Amino acid sequence: MTKTKKLLITYELHPSLLKQIESIIPDWRIYMSTDSKVWNEHLQDAEVIIGWRSKWDQTKLWNNAQLKWIQTWSAGVNSLPLNQLAAQNIQLTSANGVHSYPISETVFALMLSLTRNIHTYVKNQQQKVWDDSGNTLEMHDKTIGIIGVGAIGQETAKLAKAFGMKVLGVRHSGKPAQYVDQMYKQSELKSILPQCDYIVVTLPLTEDTRHLFDKTLFQEMKQSAFFINIGRGEIVNEEDLIAALRNGDIAGAGLDVFESEPLKKTSPLWEMDNVIITPHTSGSTEHYAKRVIEDIFLPNLKNYLANSTVAVNAVHYQKGY
């Protein structure tokens, strides 16, 4: 039997995951490598690709008439050439949802650390300092505003309920969601900020969300509120955030993403006592590849073989996510 169709995988998968793929498409040629030389060799005729790579030869990609579907390894797709992919009618699916457990855990790690002063105690421990550091706050029964209630936002809301928190949510559609007490549209954002003790940003980066959080919105927040961003750095005007932290417009911030990464050593955020920084690692998990393949790619692959379309995490090109 001649194998005419080709799948290119640009990440190393565990043999058990590769075997599951092979069992569904035994008549396909499958190439798996992290070597750019291998990518470029097969970009010109692969029908399906797992993993978008910025370093590959895109000229070959755009000349590939066989290419029908790309499964990204990331939840965000803002860095991809969406207009060109749409123009060539290439189906695109993201890794959205893979991160809901690790990122929601990171959100609460940041919230708890800021609330209970854990980050200060770690610094004190390094200097052998015994000091209570004004530790009086509790997280129970407070109000959390989740800005962007998708898979991550819903898991965050679920955890918030374990702390007896009131959960306010913001999503594009305004449609209600489980564990969210009240849902708002993005146009109503200013009305929820003054109510919240914690603001958690889980939005994708689009033209509508770029620099959404600026001086105006920080001034709408409680001075006692904590700001958590695990969405995208460009959603926040970083200079305005720094000013808000310095001026006491907000109490503190837990930040996993930044406008420029790695965060520059000259950034004042590094030295602020009311800021916790993580290096864009909130989505890291031991189960990443398994979830991308088993929860997203394999169900889509079966559907693709049946009717040439994919549904799980299909990217809406006009919306940008």
PDB file of C-alpha atoms in Angstrom:
ATOM      1  CA  MET A   1       0.000   0.000   0.000  1.00  0.00           C
ATOM      2  CA  THR A   2       1.406   3.372  -1.029  1.00  0.00           C
ATOM      3  CA  LYS A   3       1.287   5.950   1.725  1.00  0.00           C
ATOM      4  CA  THR A   4       0.497   9.267   0.067  1.00  0.00           C
ATOM      5  CA  LYS A   5      -0.679  11.429   2.973  1.00  0.00           C
ATOM      6  CA  LYS A   6       1.790  12.950   5.415  1.00  0.00           C
ATOM      7  CA  LEU A   7       1.678  14.089   9.065  1.00  0.00           C
ATOM      8  CA  LEU A   8       4.524  16.236  10.411  1.00  0.00           C
ATOM      9  CA  ILE A   9       5.024  16.394  14.200  1.00  0.00           C
ATOM     10  CA  THR A  10       7.473  19.059  15.374  1.00  0.00           C
ATOM     11  CA  TYR A  11       7.631  17.878  19.000  1.00  0.00           C
ATOM     12  CA  GLU A  12       8.903  14.628  20.505  1.00  0.00           C
ATOM     13  CA  LEU A  13       5.991  12.501  21.665  1.00  0.00           C
ATOM     14  CA  HIS A  14       6.043   9.524  23.994  1.00  0.00           C
ATOM     15  CA  PRO A  15       5.885   6.261  21.990  1.00  0.00           C
ATOM     16  CA  SER A  16       2.487   5.478  23.491  1.00  0.00           C
ATOM     17  CA  LEU A  17       1.047   8.718  22.092  1.00  0.00           C
ATOM     18  CA  LEU A  18       2.641   8.153  18.701  1.00  0.00           C
ATOM     19  CA  LYS A  19       1.200   4.643  18.629  1.00  0.00           C
ATOM     20  CA  GLN A  20      -2.302   6.012  19.189  1.00  0.00           C
ATOM     21  CA  ILE A  21      -1.891   8.325  16.219  1.00  0.00           C
ATOM     22  CA  GLU A  22      -0.502   5.520  14.044  1.00  0.00           C
ATOM     23  CA  SER A  23      -3.443   3.285  14.889  1.00  0.00           C
ATOM     24  CA  ILE A  24      -5.863   5.853  13.467  1.00  0.00           C
ATOM     25  CA  ILE A  25      -3.887   6.680  10.299  1.00  0.00           C
ATOM     26  CA  PRO A  26      -1.909   3.497   9.479  1.00  0.00           C
ATOM     27  CA  ASP A  27      -1.840   4.463   5.815  1.00  0.00           C
ATOM     28  CA  TRP A  28      -0.151   7.832   6.446  1.00  0.00           C
ATOM     29  CA  ARG A  29       3.543   8.658   6.548  1.00  0.00           C
ATOM     30  CA  ILE A  30       4.403  10.197   9.919  1.00  0.00           C
ATOM     31  CA  TYR A  31       7.528  12.255  10.520  1.00  0.00           C
ATOM     32  CA  MET A  32       8.402  13.387  14.049  1.00  0.00           C
ATOM     33  CA  SER A  33      11.382  15.589  14.866  1.00  0.00           C
ATOM     34  CA  THR A  34      12.480  18.729  16.695  1.00  0.00           C
ATOM     35  CA  ASP A  35      15.142  19.324  14.009  1.00  0.00           C
ATOM     36  CA  SER A  36      14.390  22.305  11.744  1.00  0.00           C
ATOM     37  CA  LYS A  37      16.058  20.504   8.821  1.00  0.00           C
ATOM     38  CA  VAL A  38      13.447  17.773   9.075  1.00  0.00           C
ATOM     39  CA  TRP A  39      10.621  20.304   9.360  1.00  0.00           C
ATOM     40  CA  ASN A  40      11.682  22.159   6.243  1.00  0.00           C
ATOM     41  CA  GLU A  41      11.999  18.922   4.291  1.00  0.00           C
ATOM     42  CA  HIS A  42       8.362  18.016   4.899  1.00  0.00           C
ATOM     43  CA  LEU A  43       6.646  21.407   5.106  1.00  0.00           C
ATOM     44  CA  GLN A  44       6.136  21.426   1.360  1.00  0.00           C
ATOM     45  CA  ASP A  45       3.808  18.423   1.245  1.00  0.00           C
ATOM     46  CA  ALA A  46       2.481  17.631   4.743  1.00  0.00           C
ATOM     47  CA  GLU A  47      -1.316  17.538   4.921  1.00  0.00           C
ATOM     48  CA  VAL A  48      -1.454  17.888   8.721  1.00  0.00           C
ATOM     49  CA  ILE A  49       1.082  19.470  11.083  1.00  0.00           C
ATOM     50  CA  ILE A  50       1.287  19.271  14.867  1.00  0.00           C
ATOM     51  CA  GLY A  51       3.105  22.270  16.338  1.00  0.00           C
ATOM     52  CA  TRP A  52       3.689  25.718  14.859  1.00  0.00           C
ATOM     53  CA  ARG A  53       7.364  26.732  14.715  1.00  0.00           C
ATOM     54  CA  SER A  54       8.503  30.293  14.091  1.00  0.00           C
ATOM     55  CA  LYS A  55      11.866  29.087  12.767  1.00  0.00           C
ATOM     56  CA  TRP A  56      10.621  27.017   9.861  1.00  0.00           C
ATOM     57  CA  ASP A  57      10.726  28.041   6.221  1.00  0.00           C
ATOM     58  CA  GLN A  58       7.277  29.579   5.719  1.00  0.00           C
ATOM     59  CA  THR A  59       7.822  29.904   1.969  1.00  0.00           C
ATOM     60  CA  LYS A  60       7.483  26.139   1.714  1.00  0.00           C
ATOM     61  CA  LEU A  61       4.425  26.255   3.935  1.00  0.00           C
ATOM     62  CA  TRP A  62       2.595  28.741   1.726  1.00  0.00           C
ATOM     63  CA  ASN A  63       3.478  26.766  -1.388  1.00  0.00           C
ATOM     64  CA  ASN A  64       2.052  23.582   0.096  1.00  0.00           C
ATOM     65  CA  ALA A  65      -1.298  22.972  -1.613  1.00  0.00           C
ATOM     66  CA  GLN A  66      -1.778  19.766   0.398  1.00  0.00           C
ATOM     67  CA  LEU A  67      -1.753  21.469   3.813  1.00  0.00           C
ATOM     68  CA  LYS A  68      -5.231  21.339   5.350  1.00  0.00           C
ATOM     69  CA  TRP A  69      -4.822  21.533   9.138  1.00  0.00           C
ATOM     70  CA  ILE A  70      -2.364  22.760  11.787  1.00  0.00           C
ATOM     71  CA  GLN A  71      -2.634  21.822  15.463  1.00  0.00           C
ATOM     72  CA  THR A  72      -0.685  24.336  17.562  1.00  0.00           C
ATOM     73  CA  TRP A  73       1.197  23.426  20.734  1.00  0.00           C
ATOM     74  CA  SER A  74       0.074  26.641  22.433  1.00  0.00           C
ATOM     75  CA  ALA A  75      -3.270  28.031  23.543  1.00  0.00           C
ATOM     76  CA  GLY A  76      -2.513  31.498  22.187  1.00  0.00           C
ATOM     77  CA  VAL A  77      -2.368  31.961  18.413  1.00  0.00           C
ATOM     78  CA  ASN A  78      -1.775  35.718  18.287  1.00  0.00           C
ATOM     79  CA  SER A  79       1.811  35.248  17.052  1.00  0.00           C
ATOM     80  CA  LEU A  80       0.723  33.216  14.013  1.00  0.00           C
ATOM     81  CA  PRO A  81       0.054  34.746  10.549  1.00  0.00           C
ATOM     82  CA  LEU A  82      -3.697  34.280  10.938  1.00  0.00           C
ATOM     83  CA  ASN A  83      -4.676  36.278   7.855  1.00  0.00           C
ATOM     84  CA  GLN A  84      -2.510  34.188   5.561  1.00  0.00           C
ATOM     85  CA  LEU A  85      -3.650  30.925   7.139  1.00  0.00           C
ATOM     86  CA  ALA A  86      -7.261  31.997   6.681  1.00  0.00           C
ATOM     87  CA  ALA A  87      -6.629  33.075   3.077  1.00  0.00           C
ATOM     88  CA  GLN A  88      -5.271  29.608   2.291  1.00  0.00           C
ATOM     89  CA  ASN A  89      -8.234  27.960   4.020  1.00  0.00           C
ATOM     90  CA  ILE A  90      -6.004  26.070   6.450  1.00  0.00           C
ATOM     91  CA  GLN A  91      -7.876  24.801   9.503  1.00  0.00           C
ATOM     92  CA  LEU A  92      -6.208  25.777  12.773  1.00  0.00           C
ATOM     93  CA  THR A  93      -6.762  24.254  16.204  1.00  0.00           C
ATOM     94  CA  SER A  94      -5.154  25.435  19.427  1.00  0.00           C
ATOM     95  CA  ALA A  95      -4.098  23.804  22.697  1.00  0.00           C
ATOM     96  CA  ASN A  96      -6.704  25.774  24.612  1.00  0.00           C
ATOM     97  CA  GLY A  97      -7.871  23.917  27.727  1.00  0.00           C
ATOM     98  CA  VAL A  98      -4.655  21.958  28.195  1.00  0.00           C
ATOM     99  CA  HIS A  99      -3.553  24.542  30.736  1.00  0.00           C
ATOM    100  CA  SER A 100      -6.655  24.808  32.901  1.00  0.00           C
ATOM    101  CA  TYR A 101      -5.297  22.760  35.826  1.00  0.00           C
ATOM    102  CA  PRO A 102      -1.702  24.073  36.030  1.00  0.00           C
ATOM    103  CA  ILE A 103      -2.629  27.693  35.322  1.00  0.00           C
ATOM    104  CA  SER A 104      -5.523  27.776  37.789  1.00  0.00           C
ATOM    105  CA  GLU A 105      -3.160  26.256  40.375  1.00  0.00           C
ATOM    106  CA  THR A 106      -0.632  29.001  39.621  1.00  0.00           C
ATOM    107  CA  VAL A 107      -3.349  31.662  39.923  1.00  0.00           C
ATOM    108  CA  PHE A 108      -4.187  30.453  43.408  1.00  0.00           C
ATOM    109  CA  ALA A 109      -0.536  30.063  44.349  1.00  0.00           C
ATOM    110  CA  LEU A 110      -0.033  33.733  43.474  1.00  0.00           C
ATOM    111  CA  MET A 111      -3.229  34.841  45.219  1.00  0.00           C
ATOM    112  CA  LEU A 112      -2.439  32.892  48.377  1.00  0.00           C
ATOM    113  CA  SER A 113       1.173  34.034  48.436  1.00  0.00           C
ATOM    114  CA  LEU A 114       0.216  37.699  48.119  1.00  0.00           C
ATOM    115  CA  THR A 115      -2.605  37.354  50.648  1.00  0.00           C
ATOM    116  CA  ARG A 116      -0.634  35.425  53.268  1.00  0.00           C
ATOM    117  CA  ASN A 117       2.714  37.149  52.558  1.00  0.00           C
ATOM    118  CA  ILE A 118       4.468  33.897  51.622  1.00  0.00           C
ATOM    119  CA  HIS A 119       6.771  35.660  49.164  1.00  0.00           C
ATOM    120  CA  THR A 120       7.955  37.978  51.951  1.00  0.00           C
ATOM    121  CA  TYR A 121       8.596  35.069  54.295  1.00  0.00           C
ATOM    122  CA  VAL A 122      10.705  33.321  51.648  1.00  0.00           C
ATOM    123  CA  LYS A 123      12.877  36.444  51.435  1.00  0.00           C
ATOM    124  CA  ASN A 124      13.034  36.640  55.246  1.00  0.00           C
ATOM    125  CA  GLN A 125      14.058  32.995  55.439  1.00  0.00           C
ATOM    126  CA  GLN A 126      16.981  33.632  53.110  1.00  0.00           C
ATOM    127  CA  GLN A 127      18.146  36.403  55.447  1.00  0.00           C
ATOM    128  CA  LYS A 128      17.260  34.499  58.670  1.00  0.00           C
ATOM    129  CA  VAL A 129      14.791  37.217  59.681  1.00  0.00           C
ATOM    130  CA  TRP A 130      11.908  36.364  62.060  1.00  0.00           C
ATOM    131  CA  ASP A 131       9.165  38.914  61.376  1.00  0.00           C
ATOM    132  CA  ASP A 132       5.384  38.645  60.985  1.00  0.00           C
ATOM    133  CA  SER A 133       5.448  41.236  58.157  1.00  0.00           C
ATOM    134  CA  GLY A 134       1.908  42.384  58.890  1.00  0.00           C
ATOM    135  CA  ASN A 135       0.280  39.097  57.940  1.00  0.00           C
ATOM    136  CA  THR A 136      -3.452  39.660  58.567  1.00  0.00           C
ATOM    137  CA  LEU A 137      -5.343  39.104  55.300  1.00  0.00           C
ATOM    138  CA  GLU A 138      -7.611  36.174  54.428  1.00  0.00           C
ATOM    139  CA  MET A 139      -8.865  35.052  51.031  1.00  0.00           C
ATOM    140  CA  HIS A 140     -12.078  33.361  52.198  1.00  0.00           C
ATOM    141  CA  ASP A 141     -15.349  35.178  51.444  1.00  0.00           C
ATOM    142  CA  LYS A 142     -13.632  37.754  49.224  1.00  0.00           C
ATOM    143  CA  THR A 143     -14.684  38.630  45.651  1.00  0.00           C
ATOM    144  CA  ILE A 144     -12.715  37.529  42.609  1.00  0.00           C
ATOM    145  CA  GLY A 145     -13.176  38.956  39.127  1.00  0.00           C
ATOM    146  CA  ILE A 146     -12.141  36.572  36.352  1.00  0.00           C
ATOM    147  CA  ILE A 147     -11.571  38.514  33.146  1.00  0.00           C
ATOM    148  CA  GLY A 148     -11.923  35.945  30.373  1.00  0.00           C
ATOM    149  CA  VAL A 149     -14.015  32.952  31.422  1.00  0.00           C
ATOM    150  CA  GLY A 150     -12.839  30.159  29.168  1.00  0.00           C
ATOM    151  CA  ALA A 151     -11.495  26.765  30.284  1.00  0.00           C
ATOM    152  CA  ILE A 152      -8.887  28.350  32.572  1.00  0.00           C
ATOM    153  CA  GLY A 153     -11.324  30.886  33.937  1.00  0.00           C
ATOM    154  CA  GLN A 154     -13.927  28.242  34.732  1.00  0.00           C
ATOM    155  CA  GLU A 155     -11.408  26.057  36.570  1.00  0.00           C
ATOM    156  CA  THR A 156     -10.274  29.137  38.504  1.00  0.00           C
ATOM    157  CA  ALA A 157     -13.896  29.877  39.395  1.00  0.00           C
ATOM    158  CA  LYS A 158     -14.336  26.298  40.602  1.00  0.00           C
ATOM    159  CA  LEU A 159     -11.355  26.630  42.943  1.00  0.00           C
ATOM    160  CA  ALA A 160     -12.584  30.014  44.152  1.00  0.00           C
ATOM    161  CA  LYS A 161     -15.800  28.398  45.343  1.00  0.00           C
ATOM    162  CA  ALA A 162     -13.764  26.116  47.616  1.00  0.00           C
ATOM    163  CA  PHE A 163     -12.658  29.316  49.391  1.00  0.00           C
ATOM    164  CA  GLY A 164     -16.222  30.573  49.665  1.00  0.00           C
ATOM    165  CA  MET A 165     -15.483  33.408  47.275  1.00  0.00           C
ATOM    166  CA  LYS A 166     -17.989  35.439  45.286  1.00  0.00           C
ATOM    167  CA  VAL A 167     -17.113  34.989  41.617  1.00  0.00           C
ATOM    168  CA  LEU A 168     -17.711  37.659  38.982  1.00  0.00           C
ATOM    169  CA  GLY A 169     -16.828  36.863  35.392  1.00  0.00           C
ATOM    170  CA  VAL A 170     -16.283  38.663  32.108  1.00  0.00           C
ATOM    171  CA  ARG A 171     -16.560  36.964  28.741  1.00  0.00           C
ATOM    172  CA  HIS A 172     -17.167  38.114  25.172  1.00  0.00           C
ATOM    173  CA  SER A 173     -20.654  36.604  24.961  1.00  0.00           C
ATOM    174  CA  GLY A 174     -21.758  37.380  28.503  1.00  0.00           C
ATOM    175  CA  LYS A 175     -23.162  33.834  28.630  1.00  0.00           C
ATOM    176  CA  PRO A 176     -23.479  32.373  32.174  1.00  0.00           C
ATOM    177  CA  ALA A 177     -20.984  29.719  33.318  1.00  0.00           C
ATOM    178  CA  GLN A 178     -20.856  27.211  36.151  1.00  0.00           C
ATOM    179  CA  TYR A 179     -19.280  28.501  39.389  1.00  0.00           C
ATOM    180  CA  VAL A 180     -19.618  32.128  38.225  1.00  0.00           C
ATOM    181  CA  ASP A 181     -22.151  34.050  40.317  1.00  0.00           C
ATOM    182  CA  GLN A 182     -22.606  36.845  37.814  1.00  0.00           C
ATOM    183  CA  MET A 183     -21.321  37.229  34.264  1.00  0.00           C
ATOM    184  CA  TYR A 184     -20.630  40.481  32.437  1.00  0.00           C
ATOM    185  CA  LYS A 185     -19.551  41.479  28.932  1.00  0.00           C
ATOM    186  CA  GLN A 186     -16.228  43.213  28.343  1.00  0.00           C
ATOM    187  CA  SER A 187     -18.036  46.523  27.803  1.00  0.00           C
ATOM    188  CA  GLU A 188     -19.179  46.282  31.448  1.00  0.00           C
ATOM    189  CA  LEU A 189     -15.678  45.763  32.828  1.00  0.00           C
ATOM    190  CA  LYS A 190     -15.517  49.051  34.711  1.00  0.00           C
ATOM    191  CA  SER A 191     -18.629  48.161  36.683  1.00  0.00           C
ATOM    192  CA  ILE A 192     -17.085  45.035  38.254  1.00  0.00           C
ATOM    193  CA  LEU A 193     -13.569  46.275  39.043  1.00  0.00           C
ATOM    194  CA  PRO A 194     -14.556  48.280  42.157  1.00  0.00           C
ATOM    195  CA  GLN A 195     -16.279  45.171  43.562  1.00  0.00           C
ATOM    196  CA  CYS A 196     -13.286  42.835  43.392  1.00  0.00           C
ATOM    197  CA  ASP A 197     -10.558  41.978  45.880  1.00  0.00           C
ATOM    198  CA  TYR A 198      -8.722  39.998  43.178  1.00  0.00           C
ATOM    199  CA  ILE A 199      -8.656  40.558  39.423  1.00  0.00           C
ATOM    200  CA  VAL A 200      -7.458  37.601  37.384  1.00  0.00           C
ATOM    201  CA  VAL A 201      -6.765  38.146  33.667  1.00  0.00           C
ATOM    202  CA  THR A 202      -7.096  35.038  31.504  1.00  0.00           C
ATOM    203  CA  LEU A 203      -7.921  36.749  28.198  1.00  0.00           C
ATOM    204  CA  PRO A 204      -6.377  35.952  24.816  1.00  0.00           C
ATOM    205  CA  LEU A 205      -4.490  38.743  23.059  1.00  0.00           C
ATOM    206  CA  THR A 206      -6.545  40.370  20.296  1.00  0.00           C
ATOM    207  CA  GLU A 207      -6.894  43.880  18.913  1.00  0.00           C
ATOM    208  CA  ASP A 208      -9.714  44.387  21.416  1.00  0.00           C
ATOM    209  CA  THR A 209      -7.667  43.297  24.436  1.00  0.00           C
ATOM    210  CA  ARG A 210      -4.273  44.872  23.654  1.00  0.00           C
ATOM    211  CA  HIS A 211      -3.450  47.330  26.478  1.00  0.00           C
ATOM    212  CA  LEU A 212      -6.967  46.821  27.830  1.00  0.00           C
ATOM    213  CA  PHE A 213      -5.676  47.267  31.373  1.00  0.00           C
ATOM    214  CA  ASP A 214      -4.281  50.773  31.629  1.00  0.00           C
ATOM    215  CA  LYS A 215      -4.220  53.647  34.104  1.00  0.00           C
ATOM    216  CA  THR A 216      -7.971  54.173  33.803  1.00  0.00           C
ATOM    217  CA  LEU A 217      -8.847  50.608  34.787  1.00  0.00           C
ATOM    218  CA  PHE A 218      -6.280  50.349  37.577  1.00  0.00           C
ATOM    219  CA  GLN A 219      -7.812  53.449  39.131  1.00  0.00           C
ATOM    220  CA  GLU A 220     -11.213  51.726  39.070  1.00  0.00           C
ATOM    221  CA  MET A 221      -9.885  48.895  41.242  1.00  0.00           C
ATOM    222  CA  LYS A 222      -9.843  48.785  45.039  1.00  0.00           C
ATOM    223  CA  GLN A 223      -6.601  50.011  46.566  1.00  0.00           C
ATOM    224  CA  SER A 224      -6.590  46.752  48.523  1.00  0.00           C
ATOM    225  CA  ALA A 225      -7.008  44.603  45.394  1.00  0.00           C
ATOM    226  CA  PHE A 226      -4.455  42.193  43.918  1.00  0.00           C
ATOM    227  CA  PHE A 227      -3.953  41.935  40.154  1.00  0.00           C
ATOM    228  CA  ILE A 228      -3.053  38.577  38.568  1.00  0.00           C
ATOM    229  CA  ASN A 229      -2.115  38.253  34.889  1.00  0.00           C
ATOM    230  CA  ILE A 230      -1.593  34.836  33.310  1.00  0.00           C
ATOM    231  CA  GLY A 231      -3.119  35.790  29.929  1.00  0.00           C
ATOM    232  CA  ARG A 232      -0.742  37.769  27.737  1.00  0.00           C
ATOM    233  CA  GLY A 233       1.629  40.545  28.732  1.00  0.00           C
ATOM    234  CA  GLU A 234       0.462  42.915  26.012  1.00  0.00           C
ATOM    235  CA  ILE A 235      -3.040  42.973  27.514  1.00  0.00           C
ATOM    236  CA  VAL A 236      -1.555  45.259  30.184  1.00  0.00           C
ATOM    237  CA  ASN A 237       0.079  48.637  29.751  1.00  0.00           C
ATOM    238  CA  GLU A 238       3.118  47.761  31.846  1.00  0.00           C
ATOM    239  CA  GLU A 239       4.130  51.360  32.596  1.00  0.00           C
ATOM    240  CA  ASP A 240       0.640  52.052  33.912  1.00  0.00           C
ATOM    241  CA  LEU A 241       0.760  48.889  36.028  1.00  0.00           C
ATOM    242  CA  ILE A 242       4.096  49.931  37.546  1.00  0.00           C
ATOM    243  CA  ALA A 243       2.680  53.374  38.321  1.00  0.00           C
ATOM    244  CA  ALA A 244      -0.427  51.821  39.898  1.00  0.00           C
ATOM    245  CA  LEU A 245       1.742  49.641  42.141  1.00  0.00           C
ATOM    246  CA  ARG A 246       3.975  52.551  43.119  1.00  0.00           C
ATOM    247  CA  ASN A 247       1.076  54.921  43.771  1.00  0.00           C
ATOM    248  CA  GLY A 248      -0.921  52.449  45.833  1.00  0.00           C
ATOM    249  CA  ASP A 249      -3.803  52.288  43.334  1.00  0.00           C
ATOM    250  CA  ILE A 250      -3.648  48.501  43.842  1.00  0.00           C
ATOM    251  CA  ALA A 251      -2.093  46.429  46.627  1.00  0.00           C
ATOM    252  CA  GLY A 252       0.044  44.063  44.589  1.00  0.00           C
ATOM    253  CA  ALA A 253       0.406  41.856  41.536  1.00  0.00           C
ATOM    254  CA  GLY A 254       1.212  38.303  40.530  1.00  0.00           C
ATOM    255  CA  LEU A 255       2.582  38.269  36.981  1.00  0.00           C
ATOM    256  CA  ASP A 256       3.430  35.350  34.713  1.00  0.00           C
ATOM    257  CA  VAL A 257       3.434  37.270  31.416  1.00  0.00           C
ATOM    258  CA  PHE A 258       4.981  40.542  30.272  1.00  0.00           C
ATOM    259  CA  GLU A 259       4.992  42.934  27.315  1.00  0.00           C
ATOM    260  CA  SER A 260       8.570  41.926  26.524  1.00  0.00           C
ATOM    261  CA  GLU A 261       9.904  38.490  27.462  1.00  0.00           C
ATOM    262  CA  PRO A 262      12.223  37.714  29.090  1.00  0.00           C
ATOM    263  CA  LEU A 263      11.401  40.619  31.405  1.00  0.00           C
ATOM    264  CA  LYS A 264      14.228  43.151  31.137  1.00  0.00           C
ATOM    265  CA  LYS A 265      16.586  43.299  34.098  1.00  0.00           C
ATOM    266  CA  THR A 266      15.977  47.050  34.245  1.00  0.00           C
ATOM    267  CA  SER A 267      12.252  46.620  34.913  1.00  0.00           C
ATOM    268  CA  PRO A 268      11.190  48.060  38.302  1.00  0.00           C
ATOM    269  CA  LEU A 269       8.865  45.061  38.723  1.00  0.00           C
ATOM    270  CA  TRP A 270      11.815  42.875  39.776  1.00  0.00           C
ATOM    271  CA  GLU A 271      12.447  44.867  42.935  1.00  0.00           C
ATOM    272  CA  MET A 272       8.899  45.600  44.072  1.00  0.00           C
ATOM    273  CA  ASP A 273       7.998  43.978  47.381  1.00  0.00           C
ATOM    274  CA  ASN A 274       4.343  43.695  46.393  1.00  0.00           C
ATOM    275  CA  VAL A 275       5.002  41.833  43.136  1.00  0.00           C
ATOM    276  CA  ILE A 276       5.570  38.120  42.459  1.00  0.00           C
ATOM    277  CA  ILE A 277       7.100  37.212  39.095  1.00  0.00           C
ATOM    278  CA  THR A 278       7.006  33.829  37.376  1.00  0.00           C
ATOM    279  CA  PRO A 279       8.724  33.411  33.963  1.00  0.00           C
ATOM    280  CA  HIS A 280       5.716  32.514  31.778  1.00  0.00           C
ATOM    281  CA  THR A 281       5.562  29.046  33.297  1.00  0.00           C
ATOM    282  CA  SER A 282       1.990  28.933  34.630  1.00  0.00           C
ATOM    283  CA  GLY A 283       0.948  26.490  31.895  1.00  0.00           C
ATOM    284  CA  SER A 284       3.847  24.085  32.358  1.00  0.00           C
ATOM    285  CA  THR A 285       2.714  20.609  33.309  1.00  0.00           C
ATOM    286  CA  GLU A 286       3.882  17.010  33.217  1.00  0.00           C
ATOM    287  CA  HIS A 287       0.700  16.108  31.311  1.00  0.00           C
ATOM    288  CA  TYR A 288       0.991  18.682  28.507  1.00  0.00           C
ATOM    289  CA  ALA A 289       1.669  16.426  25.517  1.00  0.00           C
ATOM    290  CA  LYS A 290      -0.840  13.802  26.668  1.00  0.00           C
ATOM    291  CA  ARG A 291      -3.632  16.393  26.871  1.00  0.00           C
ATOM    292  CA  VAL A 292      -2.816  17.996  23.514  1.00  0.00           C
ATOM    293  CA  ILE A 293      -2.831  14.646  21.744  1.00  0.00           C
ATOM    294  CA  GLU A 294      -5.535  12.681  23.575  1.00  0.00           C
ATOM    295  CA  ASP A 295      -7.981  15.479  24.407  1.00  0.00           C
ATOM    296  CA  ILE A 296      -7.673  17.601  21.283  1.00  0.00           C
ATOM    297  CA  PHE A 297      -5.745  16.095  18.380  1.00  0.00           C
ATOM    298  CA  LEU A 298      -7.066  12.517  18.344  1.00  0.00           C
ATOM    299  CA  PRO A 299     -10.779  13.446  18.526  1.00  0.00           C
ATOM    300  CA  ASN A 300     -10.186  16.022  15.788  1.00  0.00           C
ATOM    301  CA  LEU A 301      -8.207  13.534  13.695  1.00  0.00           C
ATOM    302  CA  LYS A 302     -11.089  11.055  13.728  1.00  0.00           C
ATOM    303  CA  ASN A 303     -13.488  13.779  12.679  1.00  0.00           C
ATOM    304  CA  TYR A 304     -11.076  15.058  10.037  1.00  0.00           C
ATOM    305  CA  LEU A 305     -10.869  11.619   8.449  1.00  0.00           C
ATOM    306  CA  ALA A 306     -14.656  11.368   8.459  1.00  0.00           C
ATOM    307  CA  ASN A 307     -15.566  14.752   6.989  1.00  0.00           C
ATOM    308  CA  SER A 308     -12.373  16.824   6.560  1.00  0.00           C
ATOM    309  CA  THR A 309     -13.269  19.244   9.369  1.00  0.00           C
ATOM    310  CA  VAL A 310     -12.128  19.750  12.957  1.00  0.00           C
ATOM    311  CA  ALA A 311     -14.193  21.099  15.839  1.00  0.00           C
ATOM    312  CA  VAL A 312     -12.286  20.827  19.126  1.00  0.00           C
ATOM    313  CA  ASN A 313     -10.508  24.162  19.739  1.00  0.00           C
ATOM    314  CA  ALA A 314     -11.056  25.340  16.165  1.00  0.00           C
ATOM    315  CA  VAL A 315      -9.664  28.875  15.892  1.00  0.00           C
ATOM    316  CA  HIS A 316     -12.068  31.540  14.694  1.00  0.00           C
ATOM    317  CA  TYR A 317      -9.878  33.655  12.434  1.00  0.00           C
ATOM    318  CA  GLN A 318     -11.988  36.812  12.682  1.00  0.00           C
ATOM    319  CA  LYS A 319     -12.009  36.699  16.487  1.00  0.00           C
ATOM    320  CA  GLY A 320      -8.311  35.821  16.632  1.00  0.00           C
ATOM    321  CA  TYR A 321      -8.720  32.873  19.022  1.00  0.00           C
TER     322      TYR A 321
END
